[in-house]
């Protein structure tokens, strides 16, 4: 593909449409081009050659920008914000001459999706007066089709790794480029957080690639696997696989292309629905703009029966939550329902601070503000009673019920119920029966969303930039570099209270540079420290978690302790169902290498939590009890699959609360649950193993390598998903154990060595691969003879490696010798293939010696424990 020129930047109209009712806007990814990125090998540019005929009532635009990775002086990821701003401004200008209120459907490939999310977040947060042209875009946006955009990832490092994979697809990866990408990785994560405010109203389809993409040296890799290509928790979104690699997923040669059929069907469906929804969006937006310019109520008319909660001097604005409250509590047109907003989430997330700040900023919009401590019913009634008695002596004997009756007749009030956390608390009796006032609630109890099913928002972790600002504000520091601060807030999971604690500690010690190392050595002590003077918090982060965790049943606590050792996101519901149904037993890859008897003790403890047979109702009740306190989140995808998410700081809190022995016990339990669910793939798709990969990776190394039978089972996951690093770790362990127990010349040991060499080859460690392959060849020649098929295959592997290393003369000589010996050679795959491609490395010895006795590994097992 030729490099983009200045002439290929900005918007190009591919089709004006016939009486268009929507704008379809495409934006490409890294090393892309506004036309060529969407063009198939045969020259078909589907946005111009196919789509206009199939969707004739759409105007089609494509946007180009400088996404060049080939020039170090023009690294596109260093300018994501400028790209987003330019995209939004250019789009606004391109729509000004036609219809700025026309619905928009976006098509975004790869990095283009990140730029689009940032652009929409900028538009959504634009000022009502000066940024109305940008708000036009967010209001008109009806749908987004994301193609291989990396939404997921626990932190910026994962995003940087993704960017490195994309870059390696385009050119030979180099340190200079990766460093540039890494500088932006934290900001990439922030974009998703800020985007959530506008994204919750948009119809979204996540397309992910099925096939790995060729990158370098003949290797292939999934650039954006399924778990990264979706936004976790977006229950309205649809998730669709495209049978293509990362580049080809947006290139279609004709209407018969199965991928094109999928995409155009979704677009056609969205076009039909767009007009009505966007018209409703504009009715709301016009109202917001009217309210923003309206006169406010004089503050002298506000009665404060109880002082409003103070806003911290260190408060950092969380705009997306702030805007959400505004939209819900300040209705723009007469409504048939009482305006309500529920802020729910885990303790220490900043719910009360956000609510207090919003009230302070909008106090002039209400005739009366009633603040209630909703931590228990007695306090609710006391605060409501105080509220009405403070109006005047005529109400000196009024009760809390009189307050409810009074508010039901009054107009323009706001009732703020703070900390409504108790699981058995019924709020409905304390809510006035009137549409002329508003109710704002903060709670850890997820069940409270029932009081405002369309008007609740989960207060989650902060955006990274917000978290850094909060840390600096509390610590009263202004470092020249944010590197140390970014590392601290990432370690603390972007959680408001934890960051506030860290800032208070740094303020006292004046050692920002030493905090992270101190935290890693004394985490439990620091996180339980209650010295939060001047921060508007009374409890430490771990004390806040104690309140929620302490309300759980024993079984629920045991479940969470096991989950603390899995990856924090996308824990499949079916993981537990499959593992229970298989009795938590490890799949025996080799009959001669069965699981150790010590597994049974762990399995017994798991049966106490989950039972011996799967009971869906009991398990759902367990999850509901945990979710009620916001300790776990549930997300359901369009195909019905259910996943659970736990905040990483909650996982850390749980692990820190366990002693060393218990940490080992629960990590082994997590490993056993995974082992119970790992089975050979029944179909060609590796989707199930992809869901398990992140959780297997998360296990401590000693759990993954507790016994060769476990490593062999986990190796099924790493090999089917192309995870070379995990495969290398597991194969290295298996080879070492086989060599120690069985000796270097045993067929199992040679098998393990052969597969390890293949993985080294795949990782580009050619020198190590050559050394190991020479040893395999020598052993096969000695044991089986020079003409045995396994010897011939070992020779073939070595010749391939020599050729890759440039040792052409020796490779050619060995190749000729291999051909002379291989007149009857008929290769078959070994049990768990390890090599540069399936079937290219060795076969399973047809008559290899089994392990000598069923207990032949017991001595080694005992030593390894």
mmCIF file with all atom_site columns, N, CA, C and O in Angstrom, residues 463-503:
data_model
loop_
_atom_site.group_PDB
_atom_site.id
_atom_site.type_symbol
_atom_site.label_atom_id
_atom_site.label_alt_id
_atom_site.label_comp_id
_atom_site.label_asym_id
_atom_site.label_entity_id
_atom_site.label_seq_id
_atom_site.pdbx_PDB_ins_code
_atom_site.Cartn_x
_atom_site.Cartn_y
_atom_site.Cartn_z
_atom_site.occupancy
_atom_site.B_iso_or_equiv
_atom_site.pdbx_formal_charge
_atom_site.auth_seq_id
_atom_site.auth_comp_id
_atom_site.auth_asym_id
_atom_site.auth_atom_id
_atom_site.pdbx_PDB_model_num
ATOM 1   N N  . UNK A 1 463 ? -10.797 7.678  35.250 1.00 0.00 ? 463 UNK A N  1
ATOM 2   C CA . UNK A 1 463 ? -9.898  7.701  34.110 1.00 0.00 ? 463 UNK A CA 1
ATOM 3   C C  . UNK A 1 463 ? -8.492  7.986  34.622 1.00 0.00 ? 463 UNK A C  1
ATOM 4   O O  . UNK A 1 463 ? -8.310  8.629  35.666 1.00 0.00 ? 463 UNK A O  1
ATOM 5   N N  . UNK A 1 464 ? -7.495  7.517  33.913 1.00 0.00 ? 464 UNK A N  1
ATOM 6   C CA . UNK A 1 464 ? -6.127  7.634  34.408 1.00 0.00 ? 464 UNK A CA 1
ATOM 7   C C  . UNK A 1 464 ? -5.723  9.090  34.628 1.00 0.00 ? 464 UNK A C  1
ATOM 8   O O  . UNK A 1 464 ? -5.070  9.421  35.636 1.00 0.00 ? 464 UNK A O  1
ATOM 9   N N  . UNK A 1 465 ? -6.086  9.968  33.709 1.00 0.00 ? 465 UNK A N  1
ATOM 10  C CA . UNK A 1 465 ? -5.726  11.379 33.871 1.00 0.00 ? 465 UNK A CA 1
ATOM 11  C C  . UNK A 1 465 ? -6.405  11.971 35.101 1.00 0.00 ? 465 UNK A C  1
ATOM 12  O O  . UNK A 1 465 ? -5.811  12.767 35.837 1.00 0.00 ? 465 UNK A O  1
ATOM 13  N N  . UNK A 1 466 ? -7.683  11.571 35.357 1.00 0.00 ? 466 UNK A N  1
ATOM 14  C CA . UNK A 1 466 ? -8.383  12.026 36.552 1.00 0.00 ? 466 UNK A CA 1
ATOM 15  C C  . UNK A 1 466 ? -7.690  11.516 37.805 1.00 0.00 ? 466 UNK A C  1
ATOM 16  O O  . UNK A 1 466 ? -7.534  12.252 38.794 1.00 0.00 ? 466 UNK A O  1
ATOM 17  N N  . UNK A 1 467 ? -7.286  10.256 37.777 1.00 0.00 ? 467 UNK A N  1
ATOM 18  C CA . UNK A 1 467 ? -6.629  9.655  38.942 1.00 0.00 ? 467 UNK A CA 1
ATOM 19  C C  . UNK A 1 467 ? -5.313  10.355 39.257 1.00 0.00 ? 467 UNK A C  1
ATOM 20  O O  . UNK A 1 467 ? -4.991  10.621 40.425 1.00 0.00 ? 467 UNK A O  1
ATOM 21  N N  . UNK A 1 468 ? -4.527  10.662 38.237 1.00 0.00 ? 468 UNK A N  1
ATOM 22  C CA . UNK A 1 468 ? -3.249  11.359 38.446 1.00 0.00 ? 468 UNK A CA 1
ATOM 23  C C  . UNK A 1 468 ? -3.507  12.756 39.009 1.00 0.00 ? 468 UNK A C  1
ATOM 24  O O  . UNK A 1 468 ? -2.817  13.203 39.938 1.00 0.00 ? 468 UNK A O  1
ATOM 25  N N  . UNK A 1 469 ? -4.503  13.450 38.475 1.00 0.00 ? 469 UNK A N  1
ATOM 26  C CA . UNK A 1 469 ? -4.831  14.787 38.992 1.00 0.00 ? 469 UNK A CA 1
ATOM 27  C C  . UNK A 1 469 ? -5.226  14.722 40.463 1.00 0.00 ? 469 UNK A C  1
ATOM 28  O O  . UNK A 1 469 ? -4.835  15.594 41.262 1.00 0.00 ? 469 UNK A O  1
ATOM 29  N N  . UNK A 1 470 ? -6.012  13.711 40.833 1.00 0.00 ? 470 UNK A N  1
ATOM 30  C CA . UNK A 1 470 ? -6.428  13.561 42.228 1.00 0.00 ? 470 UNK A CA 1
ATOM 31  C C  . UNK A 1 470 ? -5.218  13.297 43.124 1.00 0.00 ? 470 UNK A C  1
ATOM 32  O O  . UNK A 1 470 ? -5.091  13.896 44.203 1.00 0.00 ? 470 UNK A O  1
ATOM 33  N N  . UNK A 1 471 ? -4.336  12.418 42.703 1.00 0.00 ? 471 UNK A N  1
ATOM 34  C CA . UNK A 1 471 ? -3.138  12.105 43.486 1.00 0.00 ? 471 UNK A CA 1
ATOM 35  C C  . UNK A 1 471 ? -2.316  13.367 43.731 1.00 0.00 ? 471 UNK A C  1
ATOM 36  O O  . UNK A 1 471 ? -1.898  13.650 44.866 1.00 0.00 ? 471 UNK A O  1
ATOM 37  N N  . UNK A 1 472 ? -2.091  14.137 42.694 1.00 0.00 ? 472 UNK A N  1
ATOM 38  C CA . UNK A 1 472 ? -1.278  15.360 42.824 1.00 0.00 ? 472 UNK A CA 1
ATOM 39  C C  . UNK A 1 472 ? -1.983  16.389 43.702 1.00 0.00 ? 472 UNK A C  1
ATOM 40  O O  . UNK A 1 472 ? -1.337  17.104 44.479 1.00 0.00 ? 472 UNK A O  1
ATOM 41  N N  . UNK A 1 473 ? -3.318  16.464 43.576 1.00 0.00 ? 473 UNK A N  1
ATOM 42  C CA . UNK A 1 473 ? -4.072  17.439 44.359 1.00 0.00 ? 473 UNK A CA 1
ATOM 43  C C  . UNK A 1 473 ? -3.989  17.141 45.848 1.00 0.00 ? 473 UNK A C  1
ATOM 44  O O  . UNK A 1 473 ? -3.763  18.039 46.669 1.00 0.00 ? 473 UNK A O  1
ATOM 45  N N  . UNK A 1 474 ? -4.183  15.870 46.231 1.00 0.00 ? 474 UNK A N  1
ATOM 46  C CA . UNK A 1 474 ? -4.133  15.498 47.644 1.00 0.00 ? 474 UNK A CA 1
ATOM 47  C C  . UNK A 1 474 ? -2.708  15.577 48.177 1.00 0.00 ? 474 UNK A C  1
ATOM 48  O O  . UNK A 1 474 ? -2.469  16.054 49.291 1.00 0.00 ? 474 UNK A O  1
ATOM 49  N N  . UNK A 1 475 ? -1.735  15.143 47.392 1.00 0.00 ? 475 UNK A N  1
ATOM 50  C CA . UNK A 1 475 ? -0.339  15.125 47.837 1.00 0.00 ? 475 UNK A CA 1
ATOM 51  C C  . UNK A 1 475 ? 0.310   16.501 47.785 1.00 0.00 ? 475 UNK A C  1
ATOM 52  O O  . UNK A 1 475 ? 1.398   16.687 48.330 1.00 0.00 ? 475 UNK A O  1
ATOM 53  N N  . UNK A 1 476 ? -0.347  17.457 47.087 1.00 0.00 ? 476 UNK A N  1
ATOM 54  C CA . UNK A 1 476 ? 0.191   18.814 46.923 1.00 0.00 ? 476 UNK A CA 1
ATOM 55  C C  . UNK A 1 476 ? 1.560   18.769 46.251 1.00 0.00 ? 476 UNK A C  1
ATOM 56  O O  . UNK A 1 476 ? 2.528   19.383 46.707 1.00 0.00 ? 476 UNK A O  1
ATOM 57  N N  . UNK A 1 477 ? 1.622   18.041 45.142 1.00 0.00 ? 477 UNK A N  1
ATOM 58  C CA . UNK A 1 477 ? 2.864   17.942 44.380 1.00 0.00 ? 477 UNK A CA 1
ATOM 59  C C  . UNK A 1 477 ? 2.571   18.270 42.921 1.00 0.00 ? 477 UNK A C  1
ATOM 60  O O  . UNK A 1 477 ? 1.442   18.149 42.459 1.00 0.00 ? 477 UNK A O  1
ATOM 61  N N  . UNK A 1 478 ? 3.607   18.705 42.222 1.00 0.00 ? 478 UNK A N  1
ATOM 62  C CA . UNK A 1 478 ? 3.501   18.988 40.793 1.00 0.00 ? 478 UNK A CA 1
ATOM 63  C C  . UNK A 1 478 ? 4.778   18.503 40.119 1.00 0.00 ? 478 UNK A C  1
ATOM 64  O O  . UNK A 1 478 ? 5.640   19.295 39.718 1.00 0.00 ? 478 UNK A O  1
ATOM 65  N N  . UNK A 1 479 ? 4.927   17.172 40.004 1.00 0.00 ? 479 UNK A N  1
ATOM 66  C CA . UNK A 1 479 ? 6.175   16.622 39.451 1.00 0.00 ? 479 UNK A CA 1
ATOM 67  C C  . UNK A 1 479 ? 6.355   16.994 37.985 1.00 0.00 ? 479 UNK A C  1
ATOM 68  O O  . UNK A 1 479 ? 5.389   17.225 37.266 1.00 0.00 ? 479 UNK A O  1
ATOM 69  N N  . UNK A 1 480 ? 7.620   17.037 37.558 1.00 0.00 ? 480 UNK A N  1
ATOM 70  C CA . UNK A 1 480 ? 7.913   17.372 36.160 1.00 0.00 ? 480 UNK A CA 1
ATOM 71  C C  . UNK A 1 480 ? 7.503   16.245 35.221 1.00 0.00 ? 480 UNK A C  1
ATOM 72  O O  . UNK A 1 480 ? 7.238   16.457 34.047 1.00 0.00 ? 480 UNK A O  1
ATOM 73  N N  . UNK A 1 481 ? 7.469   15.022 35.748 1.00 0.00 ? 481 UNK A N  1
ATOM 74  C CA . UNK A 1 481 ? 7.049   13.868 34.964 1.00 0.00 ? 481 UNK A CA 1
ATOM 75  C C  . UNK A 1 481 ? 5.939   13.133 35.703 1.00 0.00 ? 481 UNK A C  1
ATOM 76  O O  . UNK A 1 481 ? 5.949   13.047 36.938 1.00 0.00 ? 481 UNK A O  1
ATOM 77  N N  . UNK A 1 482 ? 4.979   12.608 34.932 1.00 0.00 ? 482 UNK A N  1
ATOM 78  C CA . UNK A 1 482 ? 3.877   11.853 35.535 1.00 0.00 ? 482 UNK A CA 1
ATOM 79  C C  . UNK A 1 482 ? 4.162   10.365 35.627 1.00 0.00 ? 482 UNK A C  1
ATOM 80  O O  . UNK A 1 482 ? 3.283   9.602  36.047 1.00 0.00 ? 482 UNK A O  1
ATOM 81  N N  . UNK A 1 483 ? 5.332   9.911  35.231 1.00 0.00 ? 483 UNK A N  1
ATOM 82  C CA . UNK A 1 483 ? 5.603   8.472  35.146 1.00 0.00 ? 483 UNK A CA 1
ATOM 83  C C  . UNK A 1 483 ? 5.356   7.764  36.474 1.00 0.00 ? 483 UNK A C  1
ATOM 84  O O  . UNK A 1 483 ? 4.679   6.738  36.534 1.00 0.00 ? 483 UNK A O  1
ATOM 85  N N  . UNK A 1 484 ? 5.924   8.311  37.571 1.00 0.00 ? 484 UNK A N  1
ATOM 86  C CA . UNK A 1 484 ? 5.766   7.664  38.885 1.00 0.00 ? 484 UNK A CA 1
ATOM 87  C C  . UNK A 1 484 ? 4.307   7.701  39.319 1.00 0.00 ? 484 UNK A C  1
ATOM 88  O O  . UNK A 1 484 ? 3.787   6.730  39.882 1.00 0.00 ? 484 UNK A O  1
ATOM 89  N N  . UNK A 1 485 ? 3.626   8.795  39.043 1.00 0.00 ? 485 UNK A N  1
ATOM 90  C CA . UNK A 1 485 ? 2.221   8.936  39.439 1.00 0.00 ? 485 UNK A CA 1
ATOM 91  C C  . UNK A 1 485 ? 1.339   7.961  38.675 1.00 0.00 ? 485 UNK A C  1
ATOM 92  O O  . UNK A 1 485 ? 0.430   7.348  39.243 1.00 0.00 ? 485 UNK A O  1
ATOM 93  N N  . UNK A 1 486 ? 1.606   7.806  37.382 1.00 0.00 ? 486 UNK A N  1
ATOM 94  C CA . UNK A 1 486 ? 0.836   6.864  36.567 1.00 0.00 ? 486 UNK A CA 1
ATOM 95  C C  . UNK A 1 486 ? 1.007   5.443  37.111 1.00 0.00 ? 486 UNK A C  1
ATOM 96  O O  . UNK A 1 486 ? 0.043   4.673  37.218 1.00 0.00 ? 486 UNK A O  1
ATOM 97  N N  . UNK A 1 487 ? 2.243   5.089  37.459 1.00 0.00 ? 487 UNK A N  1
ATOM 98  C CA . UNK A 1 487 ? 2.492   3.744  38.001 1.00 0.00 ? 487 UNK A CA 1
ATOM 99  C C  . UNK A 1 487 ? 1.721   3.537  39.302 1.00 0.00 ? 487 UNK A C  1
ATOM 100 O O  . UNK A 1 487 ? 1.176   2.450  39.548 1.00 0.00 ? 487 UNK A O  1
ATOM 101 N N  . UNK A 1 488 ? 1.637   4.573  40.138 1.00 0.00 ? 488 UNK A N  1
ATOM 102 C CA . UNK A 1 488 ? 0.928   4.458  41.418 1.00 0.00 ? 488 UNK A CA 1
ATOM 103 C C  . UNK A 1 488 ? -0.566  4.263  41.196 1.00 0.00 ? 488 UNK A C  1
ATOM 104 O O  . UNK A 1 488 ? -1.190  3.358  41.772 1.00 0.00 ? 488 UNK A O  1
ATOM 105 N N  . UNK A 1 489 ? -1.178  5.108  40.365 1.00 0.00 ? 489 UNK A N  1
ATOM 106 C CA . UNK A 1 489 ? -2.638  5.014  40.193 1.00 0.00 ? 489 UNK A CA 1
ATOM 107 C C  . UNK A 1 489 ? -3.028  3.728  39.488 1.00 0.00 ? 489 UNK A C  1
ATOM 108 O O  . UNK A 1 489 ? -4.103  3.171  39.733 1.00 0.00 ? 489 UNK A O  1
ATOM 109 N N  . UNK A 1 490 ? -2.167  3.225  38.603 1.00 0.00 ? 490 UNK A N  1
ATOM 110 C CA . UNK A 1 490 ? -2.454  1.929  37.986 1.00 0.00 ? 490 UNK A CA 1
ATOM 111 C C  . UNK A 1 490 ? -2.423  0.822  39.023 1.00 0.00 ? 490 UNK A C  1
ATOM 112 O O  . UNK A 1 490 ? -3.273  -0.074 39.040 1.00 0.00 ? 490 UNK A O  1
ATOM 113 N N  . UNK A 1 491 ? -1.441  0.881  39.890 1.00 0.00 ? 491 UNK A N  1
ATOM 114 C CA . UNK A 1 491 ? -1.327  -0.135 40.943 1.00 0.00 ? 491 UNK A CA 1
ATOM 115 C C  . UNK A 1 491 ? -2.555  -0.105 41.851 1.00 0.00 ? 491 UNK A C  1
ATOM 116 O O  . UNK A 1 491 ? -2.981  -1.139 42.374 1.00 0.00 ? 491 UNK A O  1
ATOM 117 N N  . UNK A 1 492 ? -3.149  1.075  42.022 1.00 0.00 ? 492 UNK A N  1
ATOM 118 C CA . UNK A 1 492 ? -4.299  1.233  42.897 1.00 0.00 ? 492 UNK A CA 1
ATOM 119 C C  . UNK A 1 492 ? -5.624  1.098  42.152 1.00 0.00 ? 492 UNK A C  1
ATOM 120 O O  . UNK A 1 492 ? -6.691  1.388  42.704 1.00 0.00 ? 492 UNK A O  1
ATOM 121 N N  . UNK A 1 493 ? -5.568  0.671  40.900 1.00 0.00 ? 493 UNK A N  1
ATOM 122 C CA . UNK A 1 493 ? -6.783  0.385  40.143 1.00 0.00 ? 493 UNK A CA 1
ATOM 123 C C  . UNK A 1 493 ? -7.639  1.598  39.863 1.00 0.00 ? 493 UNK A C  1
ATOM 124 O O  . UNK A 1 493 ? -8.842  1.466  39.643 1.00 0.00 ? 493 UNK A O  1
ATOM 125 N N  . UNK A 1 494 ? -7.060  2.790  39.851 1.00 0.00 ? 494 UNK A N  1
ATOM 126 C CA . UNK A 1 494 ? -7.778  4.041  39.550 1.00 0.00 ? 494 UNK A CA 1
ATOM 127 C C  . UNK A 1 494 ? -8.947  4.268  40.516 1.00 0.00 ? 494 UNK A C  1
ATOM 128 O O  . UNK A 1 494 ? -9.929  4.924  40.167 1.00 0.00 ? 494 UNK A O  1
ATOM 129 N N  . UNK A 1 495 ? -8.843  3.766  41.751 1.00 0.00 ? 495 UNK A N  1
ATOM 130 C CA . UNK A 1 495 ? -9.953  3.851  42.693 1.00 0.00 ? 495 UNK A CA 1
ATOM 131 C C  . UNK A 1 495 ? -9.794  5.083  43.572 1.00 0.00 ? 495 UNK A C  1
ATOM 132 O O  . UNK A 1 495 ? -8.758  5.294  44.189 1.00 0.00 ? 495 UNK A O  1
ATOM 133 N N  . UNK A 1 496 ? -10.844 5.902  43.638 1.00 0.00 ? 496 UNK A N  1
ATOM 134 C CA . UNK A 1 496 ? -10.744 7.237  44.222 1.00 0.00 ? 496 UNK A CA 1
ATOM 135 C C  . UNK A 1 496 ? -10.209 7.230  45.654 1.00 0.00 ? 496 UNK A C  1
ATOM 136 O O  . UNK A 1 496 ? -9.279  7.983  45.989 1.00 0.00 ? 496 UNK A O  1
ATOM 137 N N  . UNK A 1 497 ? -10.797 6.419  46.527 1.00 0.00 ? 497 UNK A N  1
ATOM 138 C CA . UNK A 1 497 ? -10.384 6.425  47.934 1.00 0.00 ? 497 UNK A CA 1
ATOM 139 C C  . UNK A 1 497 ? -8.950  5.935  48.093 1.00 0.00 ? 497 UNK A C  1
ATOM 140 O O  . UNK A 1 497 ? -8.179  6.488  48.883 1.00 0.00 ? 497 UNK A O  1
ATOM 141 N N  . UNK A 1 498 ? -8.574  4.891  47.356 1.00 0.00 ? 498 UNK A N  1
ATOM 142 C CA . UNK A 1 498 ? -7.202  4.374  47.453 1.00 0.00 ? 498 UNK A CA 1
ATOM 143 C C  . UNK A 1 498 ? -6.195  5.435  47.012 1.00 0.00 ? 498 UNK A C  1
ATOM 144 O O  . UNK A 1 498 ? -5.122  5.586  47.616 1.00 0.00 ? 498 UNK A O  1
ATOM 145 N N  . UNK A 1 499 ? -6.531  6.180  45.970 1.00 0.00 ? 499 UNK A N  1
ATOM 146 C CA . UNK A 1 499 ? -5.630  7.231  45.483 1.00 0.00 ? 499 UNK A CA 1
ATOM 147 C C  . UNK A 1 499 ? -5.569  8.377  46.485 1.00 0.00 ? 499 UNK A C  1
ATOM 148 O O  . UNK A 1 499 ? -4.507  8.959  46.725 1.00 0.00 ? 499 UNK A O  1
ATOM 149 N N  . UNK A 1 500 ? -6.705  8.690  47.093 1.00 0.00 ? 500 UNK A N  1
ATOM 150 C CA . UNK A 1 500 ? -6.722  9.728  48.127 1.00 0.00 ? 500 UNK A CA 1
ATOM 151 C C  . UNK A 1 500 ? -5.832  9.328  49.292 1.00 0.00 ? 500 UNK A C  1
ATOM 152 O O  . UNK A 1 500 ? -5.066  10.153 49.827 1.00 0.00 ? 500 UNK A O  1
ATOM 153 N N  . UNK A 1 501 ? -5.908  8.067  49.713 1.00 0.00 ? 501 UNK A N  1
ATOM 154 C CA . UNK A 1 501 ? -5.035  7.571  50.780 1.00 0.00 ? 501 UNK A CA 1
ATOM 155 C C  . UNK A 1 501 ? -3.571  7.717  50.396 1.00 0.00 ? 501 UNK A C  1
ATOM 156 O O  . UNK A 1 501 ? -2.747  8.157  51.208 1.00 0.00 ? 501 UNK A O  1
ATOM 157 N N  . UNK A 1 502 ? -3.256  7.320  49.184 1.00 0.00 ? 502 UNK A N  1
ATOM 158 C CA . UNK A 1 502 ? -1.871  7.416  48.731 1.00 0.00 ? 502 UNK A CA 1
ATOM 159 C C  . UNK A 1 502 ? -1.404  8.867  48.743 1.00 0.00 ? 502 UNK A C  1
ATOM 160 O O  . UNK A 1 502 ? -0.285  9.175  49.175 1.00 0.00 ? 502 UNK A O  1
ATOM 161 N N  . UNK A 1 503 ? -2.280  9.774  48.266 1.00 0.00 ? 503 UNK A N  1
ATOM 162 C CA . UNK A 1 503 ? -1.913  11.185 48.260 1.00 0.00 ? 503 UNK A CA 1
ATOM 163 C C  . UNK A 1 503 ? -1.668  11.723 49.658 1.00 0.00 ? 503 UNK A C  1
ATOM 164 O O  . UNK A 1 503 ? -0.736  12.511 49.884 1.00 0.00 ? 503 UNK A O  1
#
